[in-house]
mmCIF file of C-alpha atoms in Angstrom:
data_model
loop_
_atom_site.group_PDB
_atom_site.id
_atom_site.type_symbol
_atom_site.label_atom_id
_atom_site.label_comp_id
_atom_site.label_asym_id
_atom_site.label_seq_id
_atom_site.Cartn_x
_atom_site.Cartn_y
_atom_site.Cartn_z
ATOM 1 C CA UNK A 56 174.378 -249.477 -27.169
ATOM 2 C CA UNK A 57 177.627 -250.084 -28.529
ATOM 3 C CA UNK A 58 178.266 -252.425 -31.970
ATOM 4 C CA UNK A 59 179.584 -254.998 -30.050
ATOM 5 C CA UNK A 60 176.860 -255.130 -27.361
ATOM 6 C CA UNK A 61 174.061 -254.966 -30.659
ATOM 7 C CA UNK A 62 173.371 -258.385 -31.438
ATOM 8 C CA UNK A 63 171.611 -259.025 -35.323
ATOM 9 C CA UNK A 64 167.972 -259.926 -33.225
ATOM 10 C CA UNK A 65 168.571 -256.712 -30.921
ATOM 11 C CA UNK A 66 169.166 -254.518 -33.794
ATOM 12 C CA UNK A 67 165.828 -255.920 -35.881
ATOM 13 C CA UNK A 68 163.937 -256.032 -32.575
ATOM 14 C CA UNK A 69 164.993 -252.079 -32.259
ATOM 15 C CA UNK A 70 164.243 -250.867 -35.598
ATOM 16 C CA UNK A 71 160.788 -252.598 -35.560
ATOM 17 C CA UNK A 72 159.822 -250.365 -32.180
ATOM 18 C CA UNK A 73 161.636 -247.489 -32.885
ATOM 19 C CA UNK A 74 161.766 -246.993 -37.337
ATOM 20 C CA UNK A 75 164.173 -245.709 -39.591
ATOM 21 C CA UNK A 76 164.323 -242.539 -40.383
ATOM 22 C CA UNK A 77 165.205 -241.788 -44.736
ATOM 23 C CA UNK A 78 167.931 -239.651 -45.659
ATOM 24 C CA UNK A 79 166.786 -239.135 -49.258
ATOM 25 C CA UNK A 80 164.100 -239.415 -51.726
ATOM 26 C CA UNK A 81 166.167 -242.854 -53.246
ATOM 27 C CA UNK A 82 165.737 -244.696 -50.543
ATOM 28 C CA UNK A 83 161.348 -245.106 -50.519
ATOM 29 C CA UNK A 84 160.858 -248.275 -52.356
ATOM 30 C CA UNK A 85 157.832 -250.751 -51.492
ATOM 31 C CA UNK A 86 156.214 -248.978 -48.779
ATOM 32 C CA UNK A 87 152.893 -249.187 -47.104
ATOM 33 C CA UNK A 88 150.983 -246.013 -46.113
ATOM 34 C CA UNK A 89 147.406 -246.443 -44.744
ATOM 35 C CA UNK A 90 145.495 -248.865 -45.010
ATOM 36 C CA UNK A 91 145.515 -252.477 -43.050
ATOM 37 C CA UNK A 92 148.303 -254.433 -41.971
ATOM 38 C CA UNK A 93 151.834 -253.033 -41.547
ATOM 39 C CA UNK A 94 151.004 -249.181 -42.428
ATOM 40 C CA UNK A 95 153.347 -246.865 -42.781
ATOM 41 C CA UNK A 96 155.999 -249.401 -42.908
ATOM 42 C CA UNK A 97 158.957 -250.416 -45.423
ATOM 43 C CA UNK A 98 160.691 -253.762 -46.546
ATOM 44 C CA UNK A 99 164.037 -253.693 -45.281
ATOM 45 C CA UNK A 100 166.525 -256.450 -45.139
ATOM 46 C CA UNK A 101 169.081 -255.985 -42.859
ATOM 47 C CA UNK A 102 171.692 -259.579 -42.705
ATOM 48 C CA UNK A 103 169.709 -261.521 -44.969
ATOM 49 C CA UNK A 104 166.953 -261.100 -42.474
ATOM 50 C CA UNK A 105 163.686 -258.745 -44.211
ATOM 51 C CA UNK A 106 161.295 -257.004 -42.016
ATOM 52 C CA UNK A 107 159.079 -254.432 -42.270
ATOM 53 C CA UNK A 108 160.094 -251.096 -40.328
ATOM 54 C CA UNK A 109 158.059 -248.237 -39.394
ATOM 55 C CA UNK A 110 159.271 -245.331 -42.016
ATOM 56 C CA UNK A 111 156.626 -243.078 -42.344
ATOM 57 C CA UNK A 112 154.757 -242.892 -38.616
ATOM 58 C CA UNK A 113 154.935 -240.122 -36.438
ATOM 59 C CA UNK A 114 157.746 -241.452 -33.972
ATOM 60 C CA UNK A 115 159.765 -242.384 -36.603
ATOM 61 C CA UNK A 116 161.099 -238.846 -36.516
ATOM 62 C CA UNK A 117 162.606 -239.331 -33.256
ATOM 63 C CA UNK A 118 164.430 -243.075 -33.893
ATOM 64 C CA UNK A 119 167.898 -242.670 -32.963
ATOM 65 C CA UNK A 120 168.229 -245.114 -36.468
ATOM 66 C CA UNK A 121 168.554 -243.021 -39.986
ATOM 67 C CA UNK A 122 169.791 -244.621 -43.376
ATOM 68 C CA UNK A 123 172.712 -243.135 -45.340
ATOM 69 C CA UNK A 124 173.742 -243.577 -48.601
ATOM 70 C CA UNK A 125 177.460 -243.759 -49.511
ATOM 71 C CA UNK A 126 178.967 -243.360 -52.420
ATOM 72 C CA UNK A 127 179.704 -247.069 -53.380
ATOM 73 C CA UNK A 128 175.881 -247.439 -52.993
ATOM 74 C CA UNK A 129 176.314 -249.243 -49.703
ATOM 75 C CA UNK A 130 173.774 -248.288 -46.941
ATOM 76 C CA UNK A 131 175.076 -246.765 -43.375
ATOM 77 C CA UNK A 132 172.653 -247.339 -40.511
ATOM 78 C CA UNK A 133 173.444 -244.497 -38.103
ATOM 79 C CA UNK A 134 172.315 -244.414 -34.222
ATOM 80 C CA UNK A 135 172.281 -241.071 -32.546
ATOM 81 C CA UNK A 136 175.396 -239.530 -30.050
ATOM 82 C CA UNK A 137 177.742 -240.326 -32.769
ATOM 83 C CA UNK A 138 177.574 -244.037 -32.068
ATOM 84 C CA UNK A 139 177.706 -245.954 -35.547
ATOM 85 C CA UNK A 140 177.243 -249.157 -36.656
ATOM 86 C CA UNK A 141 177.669 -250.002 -40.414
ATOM 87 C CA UNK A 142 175.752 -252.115 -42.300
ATOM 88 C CA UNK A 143 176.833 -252.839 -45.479
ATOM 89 C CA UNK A 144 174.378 -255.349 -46.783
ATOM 90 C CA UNK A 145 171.269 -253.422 -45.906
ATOM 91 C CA UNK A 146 168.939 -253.182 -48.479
ATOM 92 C CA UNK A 147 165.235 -252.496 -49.722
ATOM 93 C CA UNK A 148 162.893 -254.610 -51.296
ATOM 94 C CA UNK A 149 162.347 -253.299 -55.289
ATOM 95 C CA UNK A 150 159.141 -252.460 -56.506
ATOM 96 C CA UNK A 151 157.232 -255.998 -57.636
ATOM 97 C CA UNK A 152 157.187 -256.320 -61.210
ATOM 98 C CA UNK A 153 153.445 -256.784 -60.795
ATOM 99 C CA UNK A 154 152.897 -253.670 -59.761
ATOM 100 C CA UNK A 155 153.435 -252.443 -63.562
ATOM 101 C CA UNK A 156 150.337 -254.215 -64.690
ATOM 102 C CA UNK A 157 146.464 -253.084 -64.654
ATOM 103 C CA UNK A 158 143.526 -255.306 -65.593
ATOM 104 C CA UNK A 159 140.910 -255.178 -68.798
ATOM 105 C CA UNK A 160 139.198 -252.426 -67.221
ATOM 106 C CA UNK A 161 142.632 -249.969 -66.053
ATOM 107 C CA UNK A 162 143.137 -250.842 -62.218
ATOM 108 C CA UNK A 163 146.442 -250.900 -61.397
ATOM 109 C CA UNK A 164 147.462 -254.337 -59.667
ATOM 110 C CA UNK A 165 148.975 -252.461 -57.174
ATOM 111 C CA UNK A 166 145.426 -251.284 -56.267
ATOM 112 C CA UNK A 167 143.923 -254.914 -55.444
ATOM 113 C CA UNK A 168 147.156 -256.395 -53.712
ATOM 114 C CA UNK A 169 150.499 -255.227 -52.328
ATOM 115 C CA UNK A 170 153.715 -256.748 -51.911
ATOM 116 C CA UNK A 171 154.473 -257.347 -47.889
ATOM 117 C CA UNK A 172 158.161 -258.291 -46.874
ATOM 118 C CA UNK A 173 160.176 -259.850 -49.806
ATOM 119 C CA UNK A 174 157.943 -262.391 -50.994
ATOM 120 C CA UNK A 175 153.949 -262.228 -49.443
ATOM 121 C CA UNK A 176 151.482 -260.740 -51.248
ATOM 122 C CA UNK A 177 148.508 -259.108 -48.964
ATOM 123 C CA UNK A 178 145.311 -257.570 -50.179
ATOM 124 C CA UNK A 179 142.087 -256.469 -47.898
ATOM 125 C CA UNK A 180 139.359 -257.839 -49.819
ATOM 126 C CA UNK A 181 136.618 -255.262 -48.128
ATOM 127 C CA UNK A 182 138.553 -252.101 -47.778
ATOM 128 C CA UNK A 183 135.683 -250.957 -45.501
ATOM 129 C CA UNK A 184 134.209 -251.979 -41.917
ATOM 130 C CA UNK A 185 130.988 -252.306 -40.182
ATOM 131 C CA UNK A 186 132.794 -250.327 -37.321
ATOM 132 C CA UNK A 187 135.398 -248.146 -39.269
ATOM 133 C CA UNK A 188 133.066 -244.571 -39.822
ATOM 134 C CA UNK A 189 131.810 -245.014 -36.406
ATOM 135 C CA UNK A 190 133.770 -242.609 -33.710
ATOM 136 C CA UNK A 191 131.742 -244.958 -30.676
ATOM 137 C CA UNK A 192 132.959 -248.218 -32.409
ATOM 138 C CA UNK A 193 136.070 -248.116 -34.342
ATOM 139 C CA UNK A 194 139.083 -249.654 -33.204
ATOM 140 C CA UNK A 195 141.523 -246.672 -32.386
ATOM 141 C CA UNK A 196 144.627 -248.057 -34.039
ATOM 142 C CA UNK A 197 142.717 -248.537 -37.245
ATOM 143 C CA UNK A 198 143.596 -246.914 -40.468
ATOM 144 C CA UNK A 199 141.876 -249.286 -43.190
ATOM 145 C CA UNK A 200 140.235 -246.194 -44.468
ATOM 146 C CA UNK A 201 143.011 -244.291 -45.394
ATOM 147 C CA UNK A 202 144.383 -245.749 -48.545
ATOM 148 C CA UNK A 203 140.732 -245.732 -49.988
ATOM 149 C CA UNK A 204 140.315 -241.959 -49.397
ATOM 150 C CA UNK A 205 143.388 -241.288 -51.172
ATOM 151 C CA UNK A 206 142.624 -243.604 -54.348
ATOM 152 C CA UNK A 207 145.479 -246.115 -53.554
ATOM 153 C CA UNK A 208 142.953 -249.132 -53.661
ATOM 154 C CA UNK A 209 139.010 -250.212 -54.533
ATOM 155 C CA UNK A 210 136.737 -250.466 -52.074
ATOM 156 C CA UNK A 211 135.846 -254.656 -52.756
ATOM 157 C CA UNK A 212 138.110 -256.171 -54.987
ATOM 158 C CA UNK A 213 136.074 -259.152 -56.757
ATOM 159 C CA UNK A 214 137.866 -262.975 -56.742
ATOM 160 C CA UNK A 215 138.622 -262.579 -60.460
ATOM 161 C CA UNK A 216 140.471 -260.004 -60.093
ATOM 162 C CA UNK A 217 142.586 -261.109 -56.774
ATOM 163 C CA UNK A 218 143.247 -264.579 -58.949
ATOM 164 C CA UNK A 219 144.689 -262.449 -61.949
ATOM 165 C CA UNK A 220 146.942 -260.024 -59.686
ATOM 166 C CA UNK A 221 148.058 -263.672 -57.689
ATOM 167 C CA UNK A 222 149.047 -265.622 -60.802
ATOM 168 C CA UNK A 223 150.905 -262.629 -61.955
ATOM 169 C CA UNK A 224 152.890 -262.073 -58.263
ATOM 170 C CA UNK A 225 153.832 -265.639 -58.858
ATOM 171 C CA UNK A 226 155.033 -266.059 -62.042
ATOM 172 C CA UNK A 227 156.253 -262.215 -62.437
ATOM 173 C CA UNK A 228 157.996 -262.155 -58.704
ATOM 174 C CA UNK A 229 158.189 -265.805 -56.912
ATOM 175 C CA UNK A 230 155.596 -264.868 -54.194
ATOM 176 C CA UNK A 231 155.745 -267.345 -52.171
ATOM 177 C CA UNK A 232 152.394 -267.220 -50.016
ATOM 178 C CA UNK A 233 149.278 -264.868 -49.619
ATOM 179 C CA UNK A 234 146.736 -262.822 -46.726
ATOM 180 C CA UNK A 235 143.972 -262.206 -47.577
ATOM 181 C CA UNK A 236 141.821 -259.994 -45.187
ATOM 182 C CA UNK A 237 139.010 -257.835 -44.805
ATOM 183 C CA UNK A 238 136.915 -255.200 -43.319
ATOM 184 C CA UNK A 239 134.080 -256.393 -40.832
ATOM 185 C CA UNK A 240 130.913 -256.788 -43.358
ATOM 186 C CA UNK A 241 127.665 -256.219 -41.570
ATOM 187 C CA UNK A 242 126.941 -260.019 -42.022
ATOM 188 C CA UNK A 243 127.255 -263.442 -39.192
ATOM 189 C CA UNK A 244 129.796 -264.874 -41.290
ATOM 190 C CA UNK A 245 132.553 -262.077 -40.417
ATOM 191 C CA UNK A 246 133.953 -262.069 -43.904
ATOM 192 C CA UNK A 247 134.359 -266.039 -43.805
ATOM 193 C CA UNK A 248 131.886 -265.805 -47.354
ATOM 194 C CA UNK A 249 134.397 -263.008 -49.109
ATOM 195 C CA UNK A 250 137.130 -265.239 -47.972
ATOM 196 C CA UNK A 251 136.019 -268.163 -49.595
ATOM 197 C CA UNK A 252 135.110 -266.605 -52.745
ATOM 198 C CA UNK A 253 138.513 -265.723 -53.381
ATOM 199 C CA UNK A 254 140.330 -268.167 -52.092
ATOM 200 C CA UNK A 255 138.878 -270.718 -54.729
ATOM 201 C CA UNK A 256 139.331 -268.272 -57.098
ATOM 202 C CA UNK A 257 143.363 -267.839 -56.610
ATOM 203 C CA UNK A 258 143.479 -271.335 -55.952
ATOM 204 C CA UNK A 259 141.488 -272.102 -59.908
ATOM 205 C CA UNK A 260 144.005 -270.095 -60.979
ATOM 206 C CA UNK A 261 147.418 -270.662 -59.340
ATOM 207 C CA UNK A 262 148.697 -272.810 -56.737
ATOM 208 C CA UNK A 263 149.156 -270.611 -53.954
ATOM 209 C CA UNK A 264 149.078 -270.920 -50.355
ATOM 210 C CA UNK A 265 146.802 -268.901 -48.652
ATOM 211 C CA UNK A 266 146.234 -267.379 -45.429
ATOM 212 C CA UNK A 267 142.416 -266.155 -44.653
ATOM 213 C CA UNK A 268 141.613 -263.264 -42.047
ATOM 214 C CA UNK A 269 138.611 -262.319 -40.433
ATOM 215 C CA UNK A 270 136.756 -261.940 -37.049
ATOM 216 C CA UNK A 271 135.265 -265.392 -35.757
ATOM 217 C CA UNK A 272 132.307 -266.617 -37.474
ATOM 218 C CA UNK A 273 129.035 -266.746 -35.558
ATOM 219 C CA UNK A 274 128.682 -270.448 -37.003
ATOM 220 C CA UNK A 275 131.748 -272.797 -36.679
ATOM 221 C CA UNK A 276 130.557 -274.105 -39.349
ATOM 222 C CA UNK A 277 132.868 -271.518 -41.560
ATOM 223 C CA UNK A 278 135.596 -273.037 -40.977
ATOM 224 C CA UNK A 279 135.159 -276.030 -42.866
ATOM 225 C CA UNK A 280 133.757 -273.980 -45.454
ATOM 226 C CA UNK A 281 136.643 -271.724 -45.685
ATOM 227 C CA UNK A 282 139.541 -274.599 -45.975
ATOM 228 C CA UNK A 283 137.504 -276.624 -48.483
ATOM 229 C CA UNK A 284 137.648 -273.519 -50.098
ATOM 230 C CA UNK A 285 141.159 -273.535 -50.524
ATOM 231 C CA UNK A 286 142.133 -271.459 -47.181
ATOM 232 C CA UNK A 287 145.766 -273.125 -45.810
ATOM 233 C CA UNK A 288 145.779 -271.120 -42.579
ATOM 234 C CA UNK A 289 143.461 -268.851 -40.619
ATOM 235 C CA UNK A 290 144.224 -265.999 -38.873
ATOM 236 C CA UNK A 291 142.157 -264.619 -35.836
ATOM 237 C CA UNK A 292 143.059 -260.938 -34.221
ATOM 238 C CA UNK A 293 142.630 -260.189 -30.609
ATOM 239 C CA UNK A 294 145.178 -256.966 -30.953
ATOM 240 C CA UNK A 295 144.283 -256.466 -27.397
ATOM 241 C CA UNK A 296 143.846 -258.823 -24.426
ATOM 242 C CA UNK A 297 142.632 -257.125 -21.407
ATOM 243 C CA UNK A 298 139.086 -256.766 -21.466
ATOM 244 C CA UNK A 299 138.845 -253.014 -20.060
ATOM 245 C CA UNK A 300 141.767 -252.156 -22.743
ATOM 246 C CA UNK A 301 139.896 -253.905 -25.694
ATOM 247 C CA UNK A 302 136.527 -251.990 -24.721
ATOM 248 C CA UNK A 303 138.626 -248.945 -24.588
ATOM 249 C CA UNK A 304 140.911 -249.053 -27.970
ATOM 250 C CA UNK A 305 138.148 -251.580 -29.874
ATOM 251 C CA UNK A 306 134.485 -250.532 -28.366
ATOM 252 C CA UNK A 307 133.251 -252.337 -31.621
ATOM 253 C CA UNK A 308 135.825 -255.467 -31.535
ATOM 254 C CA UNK A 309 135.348 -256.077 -28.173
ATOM 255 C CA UNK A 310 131.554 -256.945 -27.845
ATOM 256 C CA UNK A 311 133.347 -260.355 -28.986
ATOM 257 C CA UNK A 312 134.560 -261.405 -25.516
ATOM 258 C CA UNK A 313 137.824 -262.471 -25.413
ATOM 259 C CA UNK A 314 136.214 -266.188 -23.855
ATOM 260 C CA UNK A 315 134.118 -266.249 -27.629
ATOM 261 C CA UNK A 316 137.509 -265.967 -29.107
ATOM 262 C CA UNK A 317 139.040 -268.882 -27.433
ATOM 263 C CA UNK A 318 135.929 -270.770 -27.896
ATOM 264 C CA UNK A 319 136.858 -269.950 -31.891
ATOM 265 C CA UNK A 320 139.990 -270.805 -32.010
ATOM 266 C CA UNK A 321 139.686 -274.108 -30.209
ATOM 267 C CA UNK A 322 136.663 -275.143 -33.249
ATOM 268 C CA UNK A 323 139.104 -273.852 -36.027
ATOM 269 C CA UNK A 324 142.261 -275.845 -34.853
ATOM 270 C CA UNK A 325 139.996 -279.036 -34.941
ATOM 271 C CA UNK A 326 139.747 -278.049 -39.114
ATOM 272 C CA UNK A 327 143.132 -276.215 -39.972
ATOM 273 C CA UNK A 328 145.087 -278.414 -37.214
ATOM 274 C CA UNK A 329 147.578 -276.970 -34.528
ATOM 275 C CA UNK A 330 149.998 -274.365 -35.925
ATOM 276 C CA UNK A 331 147.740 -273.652 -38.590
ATOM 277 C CA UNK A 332 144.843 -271.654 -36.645
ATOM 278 C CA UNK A 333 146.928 -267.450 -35.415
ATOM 279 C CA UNK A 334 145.921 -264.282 -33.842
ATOM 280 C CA UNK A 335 147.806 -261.022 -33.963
ATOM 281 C CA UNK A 336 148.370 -259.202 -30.825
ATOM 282 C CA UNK A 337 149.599 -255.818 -30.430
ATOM 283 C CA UNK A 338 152.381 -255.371 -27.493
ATOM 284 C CA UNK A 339 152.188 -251.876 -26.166
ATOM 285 C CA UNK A 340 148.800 -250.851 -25.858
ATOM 286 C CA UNK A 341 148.613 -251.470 -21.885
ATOM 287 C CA UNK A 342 148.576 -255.377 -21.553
ATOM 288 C CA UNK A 343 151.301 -256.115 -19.084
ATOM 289 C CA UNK A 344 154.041 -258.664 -19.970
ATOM 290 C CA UNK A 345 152.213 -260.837 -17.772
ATOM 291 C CA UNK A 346 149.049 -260.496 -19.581
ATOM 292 C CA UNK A 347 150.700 -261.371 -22.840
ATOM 293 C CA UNK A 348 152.542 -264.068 -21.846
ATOM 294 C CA UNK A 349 150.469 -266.030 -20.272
ATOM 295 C CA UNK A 350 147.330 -265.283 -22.838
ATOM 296 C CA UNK A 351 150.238 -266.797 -25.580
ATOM 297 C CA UNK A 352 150.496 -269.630 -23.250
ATOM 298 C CA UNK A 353 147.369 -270.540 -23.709
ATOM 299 C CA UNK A 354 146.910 -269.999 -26.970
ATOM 300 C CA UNK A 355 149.809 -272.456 -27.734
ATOM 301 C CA UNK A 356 148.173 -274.962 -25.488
ATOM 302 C CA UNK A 357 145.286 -274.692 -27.824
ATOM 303 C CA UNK A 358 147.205 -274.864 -30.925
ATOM 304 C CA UNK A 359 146.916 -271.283 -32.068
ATOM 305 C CA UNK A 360 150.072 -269.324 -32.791
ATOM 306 C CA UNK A 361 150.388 -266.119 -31.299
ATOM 307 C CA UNK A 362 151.879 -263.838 -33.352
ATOM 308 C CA UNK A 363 152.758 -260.847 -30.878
ATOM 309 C CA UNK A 364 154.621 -257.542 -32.638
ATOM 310 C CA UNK A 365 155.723 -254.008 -31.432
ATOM 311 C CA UNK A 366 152.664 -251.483 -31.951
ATOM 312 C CA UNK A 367 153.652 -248.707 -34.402
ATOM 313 C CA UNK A 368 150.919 -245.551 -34.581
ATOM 314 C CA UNK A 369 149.538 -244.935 -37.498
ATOM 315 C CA UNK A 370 149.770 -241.685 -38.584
ATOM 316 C CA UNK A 371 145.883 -240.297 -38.349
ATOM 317 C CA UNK A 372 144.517 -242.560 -36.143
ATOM 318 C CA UNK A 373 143.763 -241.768 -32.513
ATOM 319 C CA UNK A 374 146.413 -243.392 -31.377
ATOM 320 C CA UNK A 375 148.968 -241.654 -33.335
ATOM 321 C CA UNK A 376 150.914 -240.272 -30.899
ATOM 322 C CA UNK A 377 151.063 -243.663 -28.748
ATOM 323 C CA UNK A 378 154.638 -244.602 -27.673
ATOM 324 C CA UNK A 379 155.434 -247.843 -29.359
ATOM 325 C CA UNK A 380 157.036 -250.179 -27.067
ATOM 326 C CA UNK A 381 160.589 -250.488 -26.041
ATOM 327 C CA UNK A 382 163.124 -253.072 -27.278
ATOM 328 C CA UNK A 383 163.530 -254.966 -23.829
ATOM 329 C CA UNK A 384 159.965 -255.027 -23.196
ATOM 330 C CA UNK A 385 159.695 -256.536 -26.469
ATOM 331 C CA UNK A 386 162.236 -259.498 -25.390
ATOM 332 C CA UNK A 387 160.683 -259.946 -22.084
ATOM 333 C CA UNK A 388 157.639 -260.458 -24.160
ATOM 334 C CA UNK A 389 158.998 -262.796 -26.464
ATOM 335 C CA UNK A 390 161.738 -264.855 -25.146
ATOM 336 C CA UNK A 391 159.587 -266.671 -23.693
ATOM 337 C CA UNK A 392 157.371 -267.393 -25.838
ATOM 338 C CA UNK A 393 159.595 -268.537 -28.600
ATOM 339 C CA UNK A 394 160.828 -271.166 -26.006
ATOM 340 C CA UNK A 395 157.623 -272.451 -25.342
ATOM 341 C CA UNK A 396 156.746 -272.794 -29.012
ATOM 342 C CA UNK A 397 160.451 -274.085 -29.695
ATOM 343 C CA UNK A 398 159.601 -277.067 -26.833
ATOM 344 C CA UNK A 399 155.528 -277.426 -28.805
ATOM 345 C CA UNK A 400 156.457 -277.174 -32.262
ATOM 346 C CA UNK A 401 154.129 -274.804 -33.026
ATOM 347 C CA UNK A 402 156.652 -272.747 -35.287
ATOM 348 C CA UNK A 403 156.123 -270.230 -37.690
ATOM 349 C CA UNK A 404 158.067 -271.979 -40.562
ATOM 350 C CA UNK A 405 155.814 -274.918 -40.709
ATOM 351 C CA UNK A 406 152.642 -272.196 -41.079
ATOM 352 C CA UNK A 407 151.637 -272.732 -44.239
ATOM 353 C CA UNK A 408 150.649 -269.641 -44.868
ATOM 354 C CA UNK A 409 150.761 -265.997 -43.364
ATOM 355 C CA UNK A 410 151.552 -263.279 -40.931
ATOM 356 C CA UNK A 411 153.398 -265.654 -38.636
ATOM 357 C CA UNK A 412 155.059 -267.713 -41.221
ATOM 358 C CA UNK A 413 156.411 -264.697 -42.982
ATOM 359 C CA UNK A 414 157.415 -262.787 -39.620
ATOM 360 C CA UNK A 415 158.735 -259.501 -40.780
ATOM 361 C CA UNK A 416 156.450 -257.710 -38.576
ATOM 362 C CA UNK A 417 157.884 -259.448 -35.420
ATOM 363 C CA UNK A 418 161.218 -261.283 -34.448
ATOM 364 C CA UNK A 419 159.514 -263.888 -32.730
ATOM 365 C CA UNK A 420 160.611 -266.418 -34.750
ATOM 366 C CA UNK A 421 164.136 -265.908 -34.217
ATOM 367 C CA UNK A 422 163.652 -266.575 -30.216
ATOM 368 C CA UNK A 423 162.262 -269.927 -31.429
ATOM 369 C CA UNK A 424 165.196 -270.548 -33.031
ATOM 370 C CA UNK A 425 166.868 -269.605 -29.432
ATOM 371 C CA UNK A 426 165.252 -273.216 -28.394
ATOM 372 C CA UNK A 427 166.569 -273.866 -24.945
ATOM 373 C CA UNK A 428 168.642 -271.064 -24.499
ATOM 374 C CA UNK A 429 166.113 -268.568 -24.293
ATOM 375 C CA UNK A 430 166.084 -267.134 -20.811
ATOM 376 C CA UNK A 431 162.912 -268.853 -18.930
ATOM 377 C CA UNK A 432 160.292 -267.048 -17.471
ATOM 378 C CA UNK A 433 158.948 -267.173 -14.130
ATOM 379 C CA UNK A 434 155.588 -266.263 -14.732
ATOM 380 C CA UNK A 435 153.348 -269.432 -14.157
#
């Protein structure tokens, strides 16, 4: 892959899949190890464009990508067989100035919400699961755990304290939107109560969108509950499609039939509206390109935006040692399906709130952007 063959979306598409690998101890910032969402990952922002990269998994140690620093301070990124291509306006995201502040009682804010990308700030409300401590249940990629064993967060961080840490992000860093997810309580709502608890608390306190995450509700009638409770967006994760995979990778997840979940998502686009209603899917577990497309085809027929980005292993999880998916499967993946959202208009900068809307994890976005000339897909 020579410089001029690596265009700006190839590049970002390649170090999402494939990590950077850190030359020296300066170069950690705001990082992410354990826990939910993006573990293991780092802010970087490579051409204006921020996204979080794999740093600290397993197969990061094989990336032909490292980071050097010269001694101008400019930042080298470096692909293997002597093939270089500098980057002089690469760059990490600085510690939040949040993060320097506890509450009355001595938590550190950086405890009960972290700073994801440049500008999103994420917290998992229930930092525990019905399914997580159960070999037979728990989703393999799963690491939600992890960041509670090692003292890095609470175990249920209460709405008065998520409103305090949000006004702060705001005022003290320009966050610009919020996730809020959970574990899997052992309750019918799915988390939709936690959810709305602190949603109306951030939203007493500071006017912040929000973006709520949990499993689908056994009553639809959450979903009304959990926008007039301030939620903006909702977010909906089938990580896996095929139905022998998800039994496989999610015993636990998977008793909710992938047929329930479409049932879901069409009652909570008739609350949140189209665009507003996602589901994160994980490419490069087993579903075929196929399988992915076609599943985000109907999910933007429904109105849901599918939010599909590289698996990375987590380091400790079953699935650590899982290949994460290749570059051009990645593109075959999502050309297409940033055309078909381009000609919907189901984009991810009118989600109000979110995953999608920030898109560091993926570069799905910028094959929207592509419009037309995105190559088209022949699968029906």
């Amino acid at each position: 892959m020579s410089q001029k063959k690596t265009s700006h979306q190839q590049l970002i598409t390649e170090l999402q899949t494939h990590g950077l690998r850190l030359t020296s101890a300066d170069q950690r910032h705001v990082s992410r190890r354990g826990g939910a969402g993006p573990s293991d990952h780092q802010a970087v922002t490579v051409n204006d464009t921020t996204i979080m990269v794999p740093i600290y998994s397993e197969s990061t140690w094989t990336s032909p990508f490292s980071m050097e620093s010269t001694g101008n301070g400019d930042q080298i990124i470096y692909e293997k067989d002597d093939n270089l291509i500098p980057l002089t306006d690469v760059s990490f995201a600085s510690e939040p100035n949040f993060y320097q502040l506890k509450t009355a009682d001595g938590i550190p804010y950086s405890h009960l919400a972290t700073l994801h990308s440049k500008d999103v700030l994420a917290t998992t409300i229930l930092q525990t699961c019905i399914r997580y401590e159960s070999r037979k249940k728990a989703c393999k990629f799963c690491s939600i755990g992890q960041s509670l064993r090692a003292g890095r967060t609470i175990a249920h961080k209460t709405p008065q304290q998520l409103a305090e840490v949000a006004k702060a992000a705001v005022e003290l860093d320009g966050v610009s939107h919020m996730v809020l997810t959970t574990g899997t309580p052992a309750t019918s709502d799915r988390g939709a109560q936690v959810l709305c608890e602190s949603a109306e608390a951030i939203k007493a306190a500071v006017n912040l969108p929000v973006q709520g995450q949990c499993e689908p509700p056994a009553d639809a009638v959450w979903y009304q509950r959990m926008k007039d409770a301030g939620i903006d967006s909702l977010g909906m994760h089938l990580e896996v499609i095929t139905p022998e995979l998800r039994k496989e990778i999610m015993p636990g997840k998977a008793e909710i039939t992938l047929e329930q979940y479409m049932s879901a998502f069409a009652d909570a686009v008739k609350v949140f509206g189209r665009g507003q209603v996602s589901t994160y899917i994980l490419a490069g577990l087993g579903d075929s390109v196929e399988t992915l497309i076609n599943t985000g085809y109907e999910l933007i027929d429904i109105g849901v935006y599918p939010f599909v980005v590289p698996f990375v292993p987590i380091r400790g999880t079953p699935l650590e040692d899982h290949t994460p998916p290749t570059a051009e499967f990645m593109k075959s993946v999502l050309a297409p399906l940033g055309k078909r959202l381009s000609e919907t208009g189901l984009l991810a900068e009118n989600i109000k709130a979110g995953c999608g809307k920030c898109g560091a994890c993926s570069t799905l976005s910028s094959y929207e952007n592509e419009g037309s000339n995105n190559e088209s897909s022949n699968v029906a």
